[in-house]
Amino acid sequence: MRAQSDIGLPEGYGLIREIDLQKDKKLAFWLNMAAGAAMLAMLAPVLPMLGSALWGGVPLLPLLALLLGTFVYPIAHEWVHGIFIRLFCGQKANYGFTGLYAFAGKKDAYFCKTHYLIIALAPVVIWGAVLAILCALAQGPWFLVAYFIQIMNLTGAAGDFYVVCLCLRAPAGLLVNDDGVSMRFYLKKEDC
């Protein structure tokens, strides 16, 4: 099933919720707090290894790889969202950066619940698997590089996880419109 695109919202649907983290500072704050708590929880098991790496001096190449990964990962994350947006609506996603975060979206596409769940979770699942394999294979400072990027993978998806929870609680007829900066949720008016 393709997303409804370029034809507007199907007749009989009404807006039930809009999320815009640039406007809703309270929600953005709580999502960032949740991401921060998850980051601390994920750092706790590697603190002894991190301490010994710092005292022993971090080799330059892993440090450069970590810095590069910190800049490349958000782009790779949004690229995967964009691949699935294109897969489900047949059109290229729009990409951008708000100053707070990178984004991928498609203003004129309306995705069914299942497709949007896949779009939202694809980067965390795909990059999570890749990074888990790298963590399993890497040793010493290279393990820390892969693990820190995995932390970015999981905690940077706090907004994606939040939207997934909202979608899972919504009826099956849900349509989602995501322009990358904000998301709108629609249901048939009789289902509201």
mmCIF file of C-alpha atoms in Angstrom:
data_model
loop_
_atom_site.group_PDB
_atom_site.id
_atom_site.type_symbol
_atom_site.label_atom_id
_atom_site.label_comp_id
_atom_site.label_asym_id
_atom_site.label_seq_id
_atom_site.Cartn_x
_atom_site.Cartn_y
_atom_site.Cartn_z
ATOM 1 C CA MET A 1 0.000 0.000 0.000
ATOM 2 C CA ARG A 2 1.477 3.351 -1.035
ATOM 3 C CA ALA A 3 1.153 6.464 1.052
ATOM 4 C CA GLN A 4 -1.386 9.044 0.022
ATOM 5 C CA SER A 5 0.757 11.721 -1.570
ATOM 6 C CA ASP A 6 0.360 14.750 -3.801
ATOM 7 C CA ILE A 7 -3.408 14.375 -3.512
ATOM 8 C CA GLY A 8 -3.805 15.823 -0.051
ATOM 9 C CA LEU A 9 -5.479 14.338 2.948
ATOM 10 C CA PRO A 10 -8.165 11.785 2.031
ATOM 11 C CA GLU A 11 -11.699 12.994 2.557
ATOM 12 C CA GLY A 12 -13.291 12.290 5.900
ATOM 13 C CA TYR A 13 -10.085 12.537 7.960
ATOM 14 C CA GLY A 14 -9.575 15.016 10.767
ATOM 15 C CA LEU A 15 -6.514 16.183 12.701
ATOM 16 C CA ILE A 16 -6.287 14.584 16.154
ATOM 17 C CA ARG A 17 -2.799 15.656 17.227
ATOM 18 C CA GLU A 18 0.175 17.705 16.126
ATOM 19 C CA ILE A 19 3.712 17.447 17.475
ATOM 20 C CA ASP A 20 6.252 20.192 16.901
ATOM 21 C CA LEU A 21 9.256 19.965 19.208
ATOM 22 C CA GLN A 22 10.421 23.433 18.200
ATOM 23 C CA LYS A 23 7.174 24.912 19.515
ATOM 24 C CA ASP A 24 6.401 22.487 22.349
ATOM 25 C CA LYS A 25 9.348 23.275 24.621
ATOM 26 C CA LYS A 26 7.928 21.238 27.519
ATOM 27 C CA LEU A 27 7.730 18.042 25.451
ATOM 28 C CA ALA A 28 11.184 18.709 23.977
ATOM 29 C CA PHE A 29 12.550 19.162 27.520
ATOM 30 C CA TRP A 30 11.091 15.856 28.758
ATOM 31 C CA LEU A 31 12.262 13.933 25.705
ATOM 32 C CA ASN A 32 15.763 15.348 26.214
ATOM 33 C CA MET A 33 15.638 14.394 29.911
ATOM 34 C CA ALA A 34 14.623 10.836 28.996
ATOM 35 C CA ALA A 35 17.427 10.665 26.418
ATOM 36 C CA GLY A 36 19.913 11.995 28.990
ATOM 37 C CA ALA A 37 18.836 9.408 31.571
ATOM 38 C CA ALA A 38 19.168 6.634 28.994
ATOM 39 C CA MET A 39 22.612 7.948 28.043
ATOM 40 C CA LEU A 40 23.769 7.862 31.663
ATOM 41 C CA ALA A 41 22.411 4.337 32.086
ATOM 42 C CA MET A 42 24.262 3.193 28.966
ATOM 43 C CA LEU A 43 27.504 4.881 30.054
ATOM 44 C CA ALA A 44 27.518 3.264 33.507
ATOM 45 C CA PRO A 45 28.701 -0.209 32.369
ATOM 46 C CA VAL A 46 31.663 1.204 30.421
ATOM 47 C CA LEU A 47 32.872 3.753 32.988
ATOM 48 C CA PRO A 48 35.752 1.542 34.193
ATOM 49 C CA MET A 49 36.867 0.976 30.608
ATOM 50 C CA LEU A 50 36.459 4.673 29.819
ATOM 51 C CA GLY A 51 38.483 5.660 32.885
ATOM 52 C CA SER A 52 41.379 3.401 31.953
ATOM 53 C CA ALA A 53 41.250 4.609 28.331
ATOM 54 C CA LEU A 54 41.399 8.235 29.439
ATOM 55 C CA TRP A 55 44.251 7.641 31.905
ATOM 56 C CA GLY A 56 46.189 5.661 29.319
ATOM 57 C CA GLY A 57 45.623 8.297 26.650
ATOM 58 C CA VAL A 58 43.145 7.761 23.859
ATOM 59 C CA PRO A 59 44.874 6.941 20.558
ATOM 60 C CA LEU A 60 44.385 9.641 17.939
ATOM 61 C CA LEU A 61 42.759 7.469 15.251
ATOM 62 C CA PRO A 62 39.874 6.189 17.448
ATOM 63 C CA LEU A 63 39.360 9.720 18.780
ATOM 64 C CA LEU A 64 39.120 11.089 15.216
ATOM 65 C CA ALA A 65 36.759 8.231 14.297
ATOM 66 C CA LEU A 66 34.528 9.133 17.249
ATOM 67 C CA LEU A 67 34.462 12.798 16.253
ATOM 68 C CA LEU A 68 33.654 11.891 12.657
ATOM 69 C CA GLY A 69 30.975 9.425 13.781
ATOM 70 C CA THR A 70 29.383 12.110 15.949
ATOM 71 C CA PHE A 71 28.864 14.264 12.851
ATOM 72 C CA VAL A 72 28.088 11.506 10.349
ATOM 73 C CA TYR A 73 25.658 9.445 12.433
ATOM 74 C CA PRO A 74 22.755 11.981 12.489
ATOM 75 C CA ILE A 75 22.990 12.259 8.698
ATOM 76 C CA ALA A 76 23.026 8.464 8.322
ATOM 77 C CA HIS A 77 20.037 8.197 10.683
ATOM 78 C CA GLU A 78 17.962 10.644 8.626
ATOM 79 C CA TRP A 79 19.112 9.045 5.373
ATOM 80 C CA VAL A 80 17.539 5.749 6.501
ATOM 81 C CA HIS A 81 14.278 7.547 7.371
ATOM 82 C CA GLY A 82 14.408 9.025 3.863
ATOM 83 C CA ILE A 83 14.932 5.645 2.188
ATOM 84 C CA PHE A 84 11.765 4.308 3.794
ATOM 85 C CA ILE A 85 9.816 7.498 3.087
ATOM 86 C CA ARG A 86 10.699 7.074 -0.585
ATOM 87 C CA LEU A 87 9.891 3.360 -0.467
ATOM 88 C CA PHE A 88 6.396 4.024 0.874
ATOM 89 C CA CYS A 89 5.399 7.167 -1.056
ATOM 90 C CA GLY A 90 7.516 6.898 -4.200
ATOM 91 C CA GLN A 91 9.040 10.341 -3.745
ATOM 92 C CA LYS A 92 12.309 11.629 -2.376
ATOM 93 C CA ALA A 93 12.220 12.823 1.227
ATOM 94 C CA ASN A 94 13.090 16.384 2.148
ATOM 95 C CA TYR A 95 16.131 16.742 4.404
ATOM 96 C CA GLY A 96 17.249 19.575 6.614
ATOM 97 C CA PHE A 97 18.662 20.791 9.876
ATOM 98 C CA THR A 98 16.784 22.973 12.362
ATOM 99 C CA GLY A 99 19.710 23.932 14.564
ATOM 100 C CA LEU A 100 18.496 21.430 17.154
ATOM 101 C CA TYR A 101 18.368 18.314 15.028
ATOM 102 C CA ALA A 102 18.577 16.920 11.512
ATOM 103 C CA PHE A 103 15.370 15.743 9.868
ATOM 104 C CA ALA A 104 13.839 13.856 6.962
ATOM 105 C CA GLY A 105 10.208 14.230 6.013
ATOM 106 C CA LYS A 106 7.721 14.585 3.189
ATOM 107 C CA LYS A 107 5.233 17.405 3.563
ATOM 108 C CA ASP A 108 2.637 16.134 1.105
ATOM 109 C CA ALA A 109 2.588 12.429 2.049
ATOM 110 C CA TYR A 110 0.230 10.693 4.486
ATOM 111 C CA PHE A 111 1.502 7.359 5.791
ATOM 112 C CA CYS A 112 -0.594 4.559 7.250
ATOM 113 C CA LYS A 113 0.220 3.476 10.790
ATOM 114 C CA THR A 114 2.288 0.432 9.778
ATOM 115 C CA HIS A 115 4.397 2.322 7.246
ATOM 116 C CA TYR A 116 5.035 5.154 9.643
ATOM 117 C CA LEU A 117 6.110 2.758 12.392
ATOM 118 C CA ILE A 118 8.630 1.263 9.962
ATOM 119 C CA ILE A 119 9.844 4.733 8.901
ATOM 120 C CA ALA A 120 10.254 5.810 12.538
ATOM 121 C CA LEU A 121 12.058 2.682 13.737
ATOM 122 C CA ALA A 122 14.166 1.786 10.682
ATOM 123 C CA PRO A 123 17.285 3.839 11.574
ATOM 124 C CA VAL A 124 17.431 2.612 15.170
ATOM 125 C CA VAL A 125 16.968 -1.017 14.098
ATOM 126 C CA ILE A 126 19.317 -0.971 11.096
ATOM 127 C CA TRP A 127 22.109 1.109 12.653
ATOM 128 C CA GLY A 128 21.534 -0.619 15.993
ATOM 129 C CA ALA A 129 22.282 -3.990 14.384
ATOM 130 C CA VAL A 130 25.343 -2.659 12.536
ATOM 131 C CA LEU A 131 26.694 -0.989 15.682
ATOM 132 C CA ALA A 132 25.990 -4.066 17.835
ATOM 133 C CA ILE A 133 28.084 -6.159 15.434
ATOM 134 C CA LEU A 134 30.873 -3.558 15.533
ATOM 135 C CA CYS A 135 30.735 -3.523 19.346
ATOM 136 C CA ALA A 136 30.998 -7.322 19.395
ATOM 137 C CA LEU A 137 34.005 -7.315 17.055
ATOM 138 C CA ALA A 138 35.873 -4.251 18.309
ATOM 139 C CA GLN A 139 38.311 -4.102 21.212
ATOM 140 C CA GLY A 140 39.711 -1.374 23.440
ATOM 141 C CA PRO A 141 39.201 2.170 22.212
ATOM 142 C CA TRP A 142 37.499 0.943 19.016
ATOM 143 C CA PHE A 143 34.825 -0.732 21.135
ATOM 144 C CA LEU A 144 34.252 2.601 22.883
ATOM 145 C CA VAL A 145 33.898 4.372 19.526
ATOM 146 C CA ALA A 146 31.242 1.905 18.339
ATOM 147 C CA TYR A 147 29.524 1.916 21.744
ATOM 148 C CA PHE A 148 29.360 5.729 21.960
ATOM 149 C CA ILE A 149 27.816 5.888 18.495
ATOM 150 C CA GLN A 150 25.359 3.191 19.586
ATOM 151 C CA ILE A 151 24.462 5.431 22.540
ATOM 152 C CA MET A 152 23.799 8.233 20.032
ATOM 153 C CA ASN A 153 21.709 5.809 17.980
ATOM 154 C CA LEU A 154 19.431 4.899 20.869
ATOM 155 C CA THR A 155 19.227 8.184 22.757
ATOM 156 C CA GLY A 156 19.034 10.331 19.633
ATOM 157 C CA ALA A 157 15.881 8.463 18.657
ATOM 158 C CA ALA A 158 13.929 9.629 21.735
ATOM 159 C CA GLY A 159 11.514 11.561 19.522
ATOM 160 C CA ASP A 160 11.104 8.566 17.213
ATOM 161 C CA PHE A 161 10.319 6.330 20.207
ATOM 162 C CA TYR A 162 7.795 8.853 21.505
ATOM 163 C CA VAL A 163 5.994 8.989 18.153
ATOM 164 C CA VAL A 164 6.045 5.182 17.919
ATOM 165 C CA CYS A 165 4.317 4.969 21.327
ATOM 166 C CA LEU A 166 1.650 7.418 20.158
ATOM 167 C CA CYS A 167 1.119 5.457 16.937
ATOM 168 C CA LEU A 168 0.859 2.129 18.741
ATOM 169 C CA ARG A 169 -1.914 3.518 20.959
ATOM 170 C CA ALA A 170 -3.843 4.935 17.974
ATOM 171 C CA PRO A 171 -6.513 3.068 15.992
ATOM 172 C CA ALA A 172 -5.515 1.148 12.857
ATOM 173 C CA GLY A 173 -6.876 3.815 10.485
ATOM 174 C CA LEU A 174 -4.282 6.381 11.577
ATOM 175 C CA LEU A 175 -2.575 8.501 8.912
ATOM 176 C CA VAL A 176 0.623 10.381 9.730
ATOM 177 C CA ASN A 177 1.988 13.404 7.918
ATOM 178 C CA ASP A 178 5.604 14.225 8.790
ATOM 179 C CA ASP A 179 7.293 17.220 7.202
ATOM 180 C CA GLY A 180 10.446 16.575 9.240
ATOM 181 C CA VAL A 181 9.907 19.401 11.705
ATOM 182 C CA SER A 182 6.403 18.512 12.856
ATOM 183 C CA MET A 183 4.061 15.548 12.654
ATOM 184 C CA ARG A 184 0.318 15.503 12.298
ATOM 185 C CA PHE A 185 -1.916 12.541 13.147
ATOM 186 C CA TYR A 186 -5.243 12.054 11.383
ATOM 187 C CA LEU A 187 -8.168 9.685 11.844
ATOM 188 C CA LYS A 188 -11.430 9.244 10.039
ATOM 189 C CA LYS A 189 -13.852 11.586 11.729
ATOM 190 C CA GLU A 190 -16.071 8.708 12.849
ATOM 191 C CA ASP A 191 -13.044 7.085 14.596
ATOM 192 C CA CYS A 192 -12.148 10.255 16.562
#
